[in-house]
Amino acid sequence: MRTATVKGLLGRKLRTGLTALAIVLGVAMIAGAFITTDTMLKASDDLKQASYGTADAVVSGRTAFKLSDNNNGASQRKSIPESLAKQVQSVPQVAFASPEVDGEAKLTDKNGKVDKSSSGPPFAVGFDTSNPTARDLSPFKIRSGALPTQPNQVAIDKGTFDRKHYRVGDTIGAIANGSVQRFTITGTVTFGGVNSIGSASAAVFSLQGAQQLLGEPGKVDSILVRSKPGVSASEVRSAIAQTLPATAQVQSAQSQDRFDLSGLDSFLKILRTALLVFGFISLFVGAFIIFNTLSITVAQRTKEFGLLRMIGASRRQVLGSVVLEAIVIGLIASIVGIAAGFGLSKLINALFTSSGIDLPTAGTVFAGRTVIVAIAVGVGITTLAGLGPALRATRIAPVAALREGNVDPVRKRGKLGWAVTILTSAIGIGLVSYGVFANGLDATSVLVSMGVGSLLLFVGVALVAPQIARPLASVIGRASERFGGSAGRLARDNAMRNPHRTATTAAALMIGIALVTFVAVLGSSMRTAFDTQIGNTVKSNYVVTAPDGFAPFSAGTADALAKQPGVTAASVREDQVKAFGDKQSIDGIDATAGQVLQFNWKSGSNATLAQLGSDGAVITKKFADKHDLKVGGTLTAQSASGDKLNLTVRGIQKPSEFNPLGLADITISRQLFDKTFEQPKLRYVFVNTSMPEKQLAASVSQFPDAKVWTLAAYKKDQDKQFTSFLNILYALLALSVIVSLFGIVNTLVLSVFERTRELGMLRAVGMTRRQVRRMIRHESIITALIGAVLGMVVGVFLSALVTQALSQYDVGFHLPIGTLIAFLIVSIVAGVLAAIGPARRAGKLNVLQALQYE
Amino acid sequence: MADGLTNAAPAVSTRPVVSAMSITRRYGEGESAVDALRGVALEVMSGELTSVMGPSGSGKSTLMHILAGLDRPTQGTVEIAGNDITQMNDNELTLLRREHIGFIFQFFNLLPMLSAEENILLPLSLAGEKPDTEWVDELIGKVGLADRREHRPSELSGGQQQRVAIARSLVTRPTVLFADEPTGNLDSTTSDEILQLLRGSVDDYGQTIVMVTHDAGAAAVADRTMFLADGLLVKDLGRSSSSQVLAAMNDIQTAAAR
């Protein structure tokens, strides 16, 4: 029996292969998710490991708390005098002390434009590049060319170098706090063993060059220490600690990470979950296809199973044979899928890179867990999907062997069947509604109940689908009849003749289309809400930001703008403080802010913004409620450098729910902000003026890290970022659509095979090859459109539920008609693509052989 | 045998609509090659019901397939209505079939999702032609399906299904109709009805029919019966009774046995 199964599979290579493909992509996605994120986490780990290289100790300024890198505000390290390096060098246990300057400086190209292609932090570092021990201590290693030795030289990371097609000897600019300074490129550097530091860029200067650029002559940010042979790292640390002033501290290289990558790590974990979710969606779609394909092949092999039963096979053996078939298919698919996962992980990386999200990479990490999970899931899902057809095969009576032809057994739904269908759909809708509307659920429960609910809803709709497939095919087929003539008409009849098969095939596509529709509708509704909320808050006609829209930029921009005649400008600067024990963003705003921004005041008014003085603060309602603060109440915020701010609440405002500008919970006056933070940087300048855009842009041309937008252009750019996020989702969901295409291909191949003699007759009575191909193509399009229509109905329904729940956040239901029409067109194209192979096969059938086929 | 050939002069002598010249058909290559036809020449006259008989393996089915353009001869040519079909490509052959050829199969080969009438109209619909309602009505009446127009094949008996197939093959008024064992799948009473229908279409409409059969009763309704053995045309009888046909078959088989 086992031999018969395996031989049977080998004899139907094409069918087995096509069926396996349905699972391959899902498994590839899961393997790819693990490989990609394992690799990135490893890279992030390497970054941490390498961040202070081989230093035994790192001396730095003492800060009150560690800043997060996901803060958009300026980096505010507390610098230490360069002379401290000499003092550390004189400690007996110290072999070498290398002073280092660390900061951020954006690079500008030959045209003076800021490199927008790297959106991560632009690291700038300077050390004594002429000293071999200092070079050894630094994690930045020369890769080509030479390290800079003069103050006007720079070595940059290979990624930027290649991307901008620089050559050694080119002159580029760098901008930190002042205006642009020019540097000559001497070579490229890499960071530790990491190929790329993701979207970050790096520039290595001589110690002097970095001090000039970052505006701290005579000061450094850290001192990297190598201990004498035989002295342990902890011994050298305690020896140094005794000599340091109170403003400095000594730490191990590990605890003094150059980068706080906790943000990246948690992003990678979310990414992994997201990719796994998309992998499971593809597998879920694949399960439909396995189910459908095995159902069809079981039906086509009725005679064979009857014969097996006749010669003595038990029901259990028949069951075992079909299940074994599923297991073998699942196993083959999983192994191929894991291999494909490697390729996919590269593709995912490319996808992120092209969307401007460059993540760190290192050597590919392939964990044993990846293999185990991929195989378990691949085989498990295939086997589960094969159970239904396997059970049906056991019901074939031995007498079937004697009957003429193989007939699809008529499946009649009993009361129980209907009860299951209705119950499944109802529980699905119930779970989704619960997730969306119930109060006080955490994000995970909301997502889980929505996810499980949607899956059940999909199953429910798939169970109802055979009942509605006939009328749907009939209606959609009208178009085929119109455009495809006689062949189109036959296609319509063919799509209607086995509604079970058409429905299950379409249901696989339905899932993908439902999800993209959901994303499109929700995305469009959110975007509309987002635009409205920006419009409600921003009352200026220009917005100035960094070229990428969110990076911090030079504070000088605001002053340059304010000096222009007929201009009302108000800047927002941002940094971090610790308040009530939590790290917190803090904004500093100009007194003129009330003229360009409209806050939604709970207490106070726009005039309050001009009266903050040296101790006033405006806080958000959320923050006020959390800490039980009222106007007149006080709070203390501590900056990273240790300064304490005693603030009095002057106003409470409630920002719109999405907080589209990303403003902080605490807002203080610009004067207090600049007094507290050493090197303030800007998030926004809002400008009201009748000056034309060109002239306004010219007035800040000495700050290449600032960009002037009209309000409309700014909104559009924000939309663009939103769109590229949606595009990533579409690309990931496209995978499940592709999987469902294989389902259509499968069904078509099987029905062409089944209808061989019929096709022979059609050819004999005058059907041309073209007409045969057209007929198959239209069948495919009809099936695809049934899937698309079902999917859109489910997708719109789900998104309507969610927008209803989001109405408290001012989100209205907004149908993106254009996008939905595009999805319909995509479905038609998908149908055409799926039909290519089967249609060619059908067209090529030899009429005579087809007629004699049994 | 020479007698048989000279006796073959048809009652209503007209022009040939199908002519085959020295057809051979070889399957496979080298040692294992099989010669299904070893040089057959014949002419099918317009308005005649010609039957082709022979023991299994004699090459009668191959001959019909080649005459109908479904298979190509290894050598020789076939002309239908004056067109050499052996040089035609697939598309030309399809168009030829639409215009000049009708088929009736042993297993009816109806489309299960179409009604009887839709099945009958299928060749016209494929060719994109409008049906001539009067002709269709007459045809449906003639095959006795006037009250079965809307029935699906699964709701019809075997004989009724074959009558649908006959109407389907006649609806385009083809130059020649090829019937491949049209009664092979039917009981004897139904077979007789079907044969009478075919005969009737020759007598009433002057339809030319080539019928492959191994049923002597079927051959008896033909104007002419050709006998094939071992890939050669061995006998050509005019209108004969079923006992004459049987006798001829016996002769051929004993000749072969010797």
Short mmCIF file of C-alpha atoms in Angstrom, two decimals, chain A residues 313-686:
data_model
loop_
_atom_site.label_atom_id
_atom_site.label_comp_id
_atom_site.label_asym_id
_atom_site.label_seq_id
_atom_site.Cartn_x
_atom_site.Cartn_y
_atom_site.Cartn_z
CA ALA A 313 -7.61 -2.88 1.26
CA SER A 314 -9.28 -1.78 4.47
CA ARG A 315 -10.75 1.68 4.99
CA ARG A 316 -7.90 2.38 7.34
CA GLN A 317 -5.40 1.51 4.62
CA VAL A 318 -7.12 3.83 2.14
CA LEU A 319 -7.10 6.58 4.77
CA GLY A 320 -3.44 5.89 5.48
CA SER A 321 -2.56 6.04 1.82
CA VAL A 322 -4.08 9.50 1.27
CA VAL A 323 -2.65 10.82 4.54
CA LEU A 324 0.75 9.43 3.62
CA GLU A 325 0.45 11.24 0.32
CA ALA A 326 -0.20 14.48 2.18
CA ILE A 327 2.75 13.87 4.50
CA VAL A 328 5.12 13.21 1.61
CA ILE A 329 3.90 16.34 -0.20
CA GLY A 330 4.28 18.33 3.01
CA LEU A 331 7.79 17.04 3.58
CA ILE A 332 8.97 17.78 0.05
CA ALA A 333 7.37 21.21 0.21
CA SER A 334 8.97 21.99 3.58
CA ILE A 335 12.46 21.08 2.43
CA VAL A 336 12.11 23.13 -0.75
CA GLY A 337 10.49 25.86 1.31
CA ILE A 338 13.43 26.11 3.70
CA ALA A 339 15.79 26.49 0.75
CA ALA A 340 13.50 29.12 -0.73
CA GLY A 341 13.46 30.82 2.67
CA PHE A 342 17.13 31.69 2.19
CA GLY A 343 16.31 33.46 -1.05
CA LEU A 344 13.28 35.09 0.48
CA SER A 345 15.30 36.50 3.37
CA LYS A 346 17.44 38.30 0.81
CA LEU A 347 14.28 39.54 -0.87
CA ILE A 348 12.82 40.79 2.40
CA ASN A 349 16.03 42.68 3.03
CA ALA A 350 15.87 44.21 -0.43
CA LEU A 351 12.25 45.14 0.18
CA PHE A 352 13.13 46.98 3.36
CA THR A 353 16.12 48.64 1.73
CA SER A 354 14.03 49.88 -1.16
CA SER A 355 11.48 51.27 1.27
CA GLY A 356 14.23 53.25 2.94
CA ILE A 357 14.44 51.00 5.99
CA ASP A 358 17.95 49.62 5.85
CA LEU A 359 18.64 47.14 8.62
CA PRO A 360 22.03 45.94 9.78
CA THR A 361 23.32 42.78 8.14
CA ALA A 362 26.01 40.29 8.96
CA GLY A 363 26.65 36.67 7.90
CA THR A 364 23.40 34.72 7.40
CA VAL A 365 22.26 32.93 10.56
CA PHE A 366 20.58 29.56 10.03
CA ALA A 367 19.34 28.16 13.31
CA GLY A 368 18.24 24.56 13.92
CA ARG A 369 14.98 25.92 15.24
CA THR A 370 14.25 27.33 11.76
CA VAL A 371 14.38 23.84 10.24
CA ILE A 372 12.32 22.21 12.97
CA VAL A 373 9.56 24.82 12.99
CA ALA A 374 9.40 24.99 9.19
CA ILE A 375 9.09 21.23 8.75
CA ALA A 376 6.67 20.79 11.64
CA VAL A 377 4.39 23.53 10.35
CA GLY A 378 4.67 22.54 6.68
CA VAL A 379 3.98 18.85 7.26
CA GLY A 380 1.41 19.55 9.96
CA ILE A 381 -0.73 21.87 7.88
CA THR A 382 -0.56 19.69 4.78
CA THR A 383 -1.60 16.63 6.77
CA LEU A 384 -4.47 18.48 8.43
CA ALA A 385 -5.70 19.74 5.07
CA GLY A 386 -5.42 16.22 3.66
CA LEU A 387 -7.60 14.65 6.35
CA GLY A 388 -10.89 15.73 4.76
CA PRO A 389 -10.20 14.25 1.33
CA ALA A 390 -8.68 11.16 3.00
CA LEU A 391 -11.89 10.55 4.93
CA ARG A 392 -13.89 11.00 1.76
CA ALA A 393 -11.69 8.40 0.05
CA THR A 394 -12.55 5.87 2.76
CA ARG A 395 -16.24 6.21 1.90
CA ILE A 396 -15.69 4.99 -1.65
CA ALA A 397 -17.37 1.58 -1.99
CA PRO A 398 -15.56 -1.30 -3.72
CA VAL A 399 -18.30 -1.35 -6.37
CA ALA A 400 -17.01 2.04 -7.64
CA ALA A 401 -14.32 0.09 -9.46
CA LEU A 402 -16.97 -1.33 -11.78
CA ARG A 403 -18.78 1.90 -12.57
CA GLU A 404 -18.25 3.88 -15.72
CA GLY A 405 -15.98 6.91 -15.26
CA ASN A 406 -14.90 8.74 -12.16
CA VAL A 407 -17.61 10.85 -10.69
CA ASP A 408 -17.25 13.60 -8.16
CA PRO A 409 -19.42 12.25 -5.35
CA VAL A 410 -22.34 14.57 -4.79
CA ARG A 411 -21.83 16.37 -1.52
CA LYS A 412 -25.04 17.33 0.12
CA ARG A 413 -24.95 19.49 3.14
CA GLY A 414 -27.04 18.19 5.98
CA LYS A 415 -28.43 20.15 8.88
CA LEU A 416 -25.22 19.51 10.77
CA GLY A 417 -23.17 20.94 7.92
CA TRP A 418 -25.21 24.11 7.88
CA ALA A 419 -25.00 24.40 11.64
CA VAL A 420 -21.20 24.15 11.46
CA THR A 421 -21.06 26.74 8.67
CA ILE A 422 -23.23 29.25 10.46
CA LEU A 423 -21.57 28.65 13.82
CA THR A 424 -18.09 29.10 12.38
CA SER A 425 -18.98 32.39 10.72
CA ALA A 426 -20.83 33.63 13.78
CA ILE A 427 -17.98 32.82 16.15
CA GLY A 428 -15.57 34.45 13.69
CA ILE A 429 -17.55 37.68 13.52
CA GLY A 430 -18.07 37.55 17.27
CA LEU A 431 -14.36 37.24 17.98
CA VAL A 432 -13.46 40.05 15.59
CA SER A 433 -16.10 42.31 17.16
CA TYR A 434 -14.93 41.39 20.64
CA GLY A 435 -11.35 42.27 19.74
CA VAL A 436 -12.37 45.53 18.16
CA PHE A 437 -15.03 46.80 20.53
CA ALA A 438 -14.25 45.36 23.95
CA ASN A 439 -12.71 47.81 26.37
CA GLY A 440 -9.54 47.34 28.32
CA LEU A 441 -7.94 44.63 26.19
CA ASP A 442 -4.21 44.81 25.65
CA ALA A 443 -2.86 44.96 22.12
CA THR A 444 -1.97 41.26 22.00
CA SER A 445 -5.47 40.10 22.96
CA VAL A 446 -7.01 42.49 20.46
CA LEU A 447 -4.78 41.18 17.67
CA VAL A 448 -5.20 37.53 18.65
CA SER A 449 -8.97 37.70 18.87
CA MET A 450 -9.15 39.63 15.59
CA GLY A 451 -6.76 37.20 13.92
CA VAL A 452 -8.49 34.03 15.07
CA GLY A 453 -11.86 35.61 14.38
CA SER A 454 -10.86 36.51 10.83
CA LEU A 455 -9.56 33.00 10.17
CA LEU A 456 -12.85 31.51 11.35
CA LEU A 457 -14.75 34.01 9.25
CA PHE A 458 -12.69 32.99 6.20
CA VAL A 459 -13.47 29.32 6.86
CA GLY A 460 -17.14 30.20 7.32
CA VAL A 461 -17.30 32.12 4.06
CA ALA A 462 -15.42 29.31 2.29
CA LEU A 463 -18.06 26.87 3.58
CA VAL A 464 -20.89 29.06 2.29
CA ALA A 465 -19.05 29.76 -0.95
CA PRO A 466 -20.16 26.62 -2.87
CA GLN A 467 -23.76 27.80 -2.44
CA ILE A 468 -23.08 31.25 -3.84
CA ALA A 469 -20.40 30.27 -6.36
CA ARG A 470 -22.98 29.21 -8.95
CA PRO A 471 -24.97 32.43 -9.06
CA LEU A 472 -21.77 34.48 -8.77
CA ALA A 473 -20.15 32.57 -11.63
CA SER A 474 -23.33 33.04 -13.60
CA VAL A 475 -23.30 36.81 -13.13
CA ILE A 476 -19.55 37.28 -13.60
CA GLY A 477 -19.60 34.84 -16.50
CA ARG A 478 -21.94 37.19 -18.39
CA ALA A 479 -18.91 39.35 -19.06
CA SER A 480 -16.97 36.33 -20.31
CA GLU A 481 -19.85 35.48 -22.57
CA ARG A 482 -19.79 39.02 -23.89
CA PHE A 483 -16.06 39.24 -24.46
CA GLY A 484 -15.16 35.61 -25.05
CA GLY A 485 -17.95 34.58 -27.41
CA SER A 486 -18.74 30.91 -27.52
CA ALA A 487 -15.56 30.01 -25.62
CA GLY A 488 -16.46 32.53 -22.91
CA ARG A 489 -19.92 31.04 -22.65
CA LEU A 490 -18.56 27.56 -22.21
CA ALA A 491 -16.12 28.94 -19.63
CA ARG A 492 -19.05 30.29 -17.66
CA ASP A 493 -20.82 26.94 -17.82
CA ASN A 494 -17.65 25.17 -16.78
CA ALA A 495 -17.18 27.46 -13.79
CA MET A 496 -20.75 26.74 -12.74
CA ARG A 497 -20.69 23.00 -13.25
CA ASN A 498 -18.71 22.13 -10.15
CA PRO A 499 -19.44 24.92 -7.67
CA HIS A 500 -17.59 23.13 -4.85
CA ARG A 501 -14.39 23.12 -6.77
CA THR A 502 -14.76 26.67 -8.08
CA ALA A 503 -15.67 27.92 -4.61
CA THR A 504 -12.76 26.33 -2.78
CA THR A 505 -10.34 27.53 -5.44
CA ALA A 506 -11.77 31.03 -5.26
CA ALA A 507 -11.80 30.96 -1.45
CA ALA A 508 -8.02 30.71 -1.41
CA LEU A 509 -7.76 33.93 -3.38
CA MET A 510 -10.53 35.46 -1.29
CA ILE A 511 -8.28 35.41 1.79
CA GLY A 512 -5.50 37.40 0.15
CA ILE A 513 -7.89 39.86 -1.45
CA ALA A 514 -9.83 40.28 1.81
CA LEU A 515 -6.63 41.17 3.64
CA VAL A 516 -5.36 43.66 1.05
CA THR A 517 -8.82 45.22 0.93
CA PHE A 518 -8.83 45.46 4.70
CA VAL A 519 -5.41 47.14 4.65
CA ALA A 520 -6.43 49.48 1.83
CA VAL A 521 -9.69 50.60 3.39
CA LEU A 522 -8.24 50.98 6.86
CA GLY A 523 -5.17 52.72 5.46
CA SER A 524 -7.25 55.14 3.45
CA SER A 525 -9.49 55.89 6.44
CA MET A 526 -6.50 56.46 8.72
CA ARG A 527 -4.74 58.63 6.18
CA THR A 528 -7.78 60.80 5.78
CA ALA A 529 -8.03 61.15 9.55
CA PHE A 530 -4.30 61.85 9.78
CA ASP A 531 -4.50 64.62 7.18
CA THR A 532 -7.44 66.20 8.94
CA GLN A 533 -5.64 66.12 12.26
CA ILE A 534 -2.52 67.78 10.84
CA GLY A 535 -4.78 70.40 9.33
CA ASN A 536 -6.47 70.98 12.70
CA THR A 537 -3.18 71.52 14.51
CA VAL A 538 -0.97 73.28 11.98
CA LYS A 539 -2.12 76.79 11.11
CA SER A 540 0.98 77.92 9.21
CA ASN A 541 1.42 77.83 5.45
CA TYR A 542 4.96 76.43 5.58
CA VAL A 543 6.58 73.65 7.60
CA VAL A 544 10.35 73.27 7.90
CA THR A 545 11.77 69.85 8.83
CA ALA A 546 14.81 67.75 8.05
CA PRO A 547 14.74 66.46 4.46
CA ASP A 548 13.45 63.09 5.64
CA GLY A 549 10.70 64.74 7.66
CA PHE A 550 11.66 63.54 11.13
CA ALA A 551 15.39 63.78 11.87
CA PRO A 552 16.57 66.58 14.14
CA PHE A 553 18.16 69.56 12.38
CA SER A 554 20.17 72.69 13.08
CA ALA A 555 18.72 75.13 15.59
CA GLY A 556 20.17 78.01 13.56
CA THR A 557 17.42 77.47 10.98
CA ALA A 558 14.75 78.88 13.28
CA ASP A 559 16.72 82.05 13.97
CA ALA A 560 17.52 82.59 10.30
CA LEU A 561 13.83 82.30 9.45
CA ALA A 562 12.67 84.53 12.29
CA LYS A 563 14.98 87.29 11.03
CA GLN A 564 13.24 87.45 7.64
CA PRO A 565 10.82 90.38 7.28
CA GLY A 566 7.14 89.52 7.26
CA VAL A 567 7.71 86.06 8.67
CA THR A 568 6.14 84.52 11.74
CA ALA A 569 8.20 81.49 12.69
CA ALA A 570 7.89 79.19 15.67
CA SER A 571 10.21 76.28 16.24
CA VAL A 572 9.70 73.06 18.13
CA ARG A 573 12.84 71.46 19.57
CA GLU A 574 12.91 68.11 21.26
CA ASP A 575 15.00 66.17 23.74
CA GLN A 576 14.56 63.69 26.58
CA VAL A 577 14.06 64.09 30.32
CA LYS A 578 13.21 61.80 33.15
CA ALA A 579 9.97 62.65 34.93
CA PHE A 580 8.04 60.59 37.50
CA GLY A 581 10.72 57.94 37.01
CA ASP A 582 10.06 57.51 33.29
CA LYS A 583 12.02 58.62 30.27
CA GLN A 584 9.97 61.20 28.48
CA SER A 585 10.18 63.43 25.43
CA ILE A 586 10.15 67.15 26.05
CA ASP A 587 9.49 69.95 23.56
CA GLY A 588 10.73 73.51 23.68
CA ILE A 589 8.63 76.00 21.71
CA ASP A 590 8.92 79.63 20.71
CA ALA A 591 6.63 82.19 22.25
CA THR A 592 5.14 82.75 18.81
CA ALA A 593 3.89 79.16 18.62
CA GLY A 594 0.31 80.22 19.38
CA GLN A 595 0.19 82.02 16.04
CA VAL A 596 1.06 78.97 13.94
CA LEU A 597 -0.23 76.02 15.96
CA GLN A 598 -3.72 75.40 17.27
CA PHE A 599 -3.80 73.27 20.41
CA ASN A 600 -6.94 71.64 21.63
CA TRP A 601 -6.99 73.27 25.08
CA LYS A 602 -8.54 71.74 28.14
CA SER A 603 -7.18 74.55 30.33
CA GLY A 604 -5.37 77.54 28.97
CA SER A 605 -5.26 79.05 25.48
CA ASN A 606 -2.81 79.72 22.67
CA ALA A 607 -1.73 82.79 24.65
CA THR A 608 -0.44 80.48 27.37
CA LEU A 609 2.32 79.38 24.99
CA ALA A 610 3.82 82.88 25.10
CA GLN A 611 3.74 82.96 28.91
CA LEU A 612 5.70 79.87 29.84
CA GLY A 613 8.75 81.80 31.02
CA SER A 614 11.51 80.01 32.86
CA ASP A 615 9.39 77.48 34.76
CA GLY A 616 6.08 77.05 32.95
CA ALA A 617 4.97 73.89 31.15
CA VAL A 618 2.04 72.82 29.03
CA ILE A 619 1.24 69.15 29.40
CA THR A 620 -1.09 66.78 27.61
CA LYS A 621 -4.34 65.67 29.18
CA LYS A 622 -3.17 62.06 29.14
CA PHE A 623 -0.04 62.98 31.10
CA ALA A 624 -2.02 65.19 33.47
CA ASP A 625 -4.52 62.41 34.18
CA LYS A 626 -1.80 59.84 34.70
CA HIS A 627 0.09 61.92 37.24
CA ASP A 628 -2.92 63.71 38.65
CA LEU A 629 -1.68 67.17 37.65
CA LYS A 630 -3.76 70.33 37.43
CA VAL A 631 -2.99 73.86 36.31
CA GLY A 632 -0.78 75.34 39.00
CA GLY A 633 0.59 71.92 39.97
CA THR A 634 4.30 71.23 39.82
CA LEU A 635 6.53 68.50 38.44
CA THR A 636 10.24 67.84 38.26
CA ALA A 637 12.04 66.75 35.10
CA GLN A 638 15.70 65.81 34.96
CA SER A 639 17.84 66.10 31.85
CA ALA A 640 20.35 63.42 30.93
CA SER A 641 23.20 65.68 31.97
CA GLY A 642 21.62 65.82 35.42
CA ASP A 643 20.01 69.29 35.46
CA LYS A 644 16.72 69.37 37.37
CA LEU A 645 13.82 71.43 36.05
CA ASN A 646 11.09 72.44 38.48
CA LEU A 647 8.08 73.12 36.32
CA THR A 648 4.66 74.58 37.00
CA VAL A 649 1.73 73.46 34.87
CA ARG A 650 0.27 76.46 33.01
CA GLY A 651 -1.96 74.71 30.54
CA ILE A 652 -3.39 71.31 29.63
CA GLN A 653 -4.07 70.36 26.03
CA LYS A 654 -5.45 67.30 24.35
CA PRO A 655 -3.66 66.47 21.10
CA SER A 656 -5.58 64.57 18.46
CA GLU A 657 -5.41 60.83 19.01
CA PHE A 658 -2.85 60.03 16.33
CA ASN A 659 -0.65 62.89 17.40
CA PRO A 660 0.45 63.24 13.77
CA LEU A 661 3.23 65.70 14.60
CA GLY A 662 4.54 63.41 17.32
CA LEU A 663 4.69 66.22 19.88
CA ALA A 664 5.85 65.51 23.43
CA ASP A 665 3.76 65.29 26.58
CA ILE A 666 5.68 68.14 28.20
CA THR A 667 6.21 71.48 26.46
CA ILE A 668 8.39 74.22 27.91
CA SER A 669 9.61 77.58 26.66
CA ARG A 670 12.45 77.78 24.23
CA GLN A 671 14.50 79.84 26.68
CA LEU A 672 14.34 77.17 29.38
CA PHE A 673 14.97 74.43 26.83
CA ASP A 674 18.10 76.06 25.40
CA LYS A 675 19.38 76.72 28.92
CA THR A 676 18.95 73.06 29.85
CA PHE A 677 20.17 71.25 26.77
CA GLU A 678 23.69 71.91 25.53
CA GLN A 679 23.12 71.48 21.82
CA PRO A 680 19.43 71.89 21.06
CA LYS A 681 18.12 70.55 17.77
CA LEU A 682 14.85 71.20 15.98
CA ARG A 683 11.95 68.97 15.01
CA TYR A 684 9.91 71.62 13.20
CA VAL A 685 9.74 75.25 12.35
CA PHE A 686 6.23 76.40 11.47
#
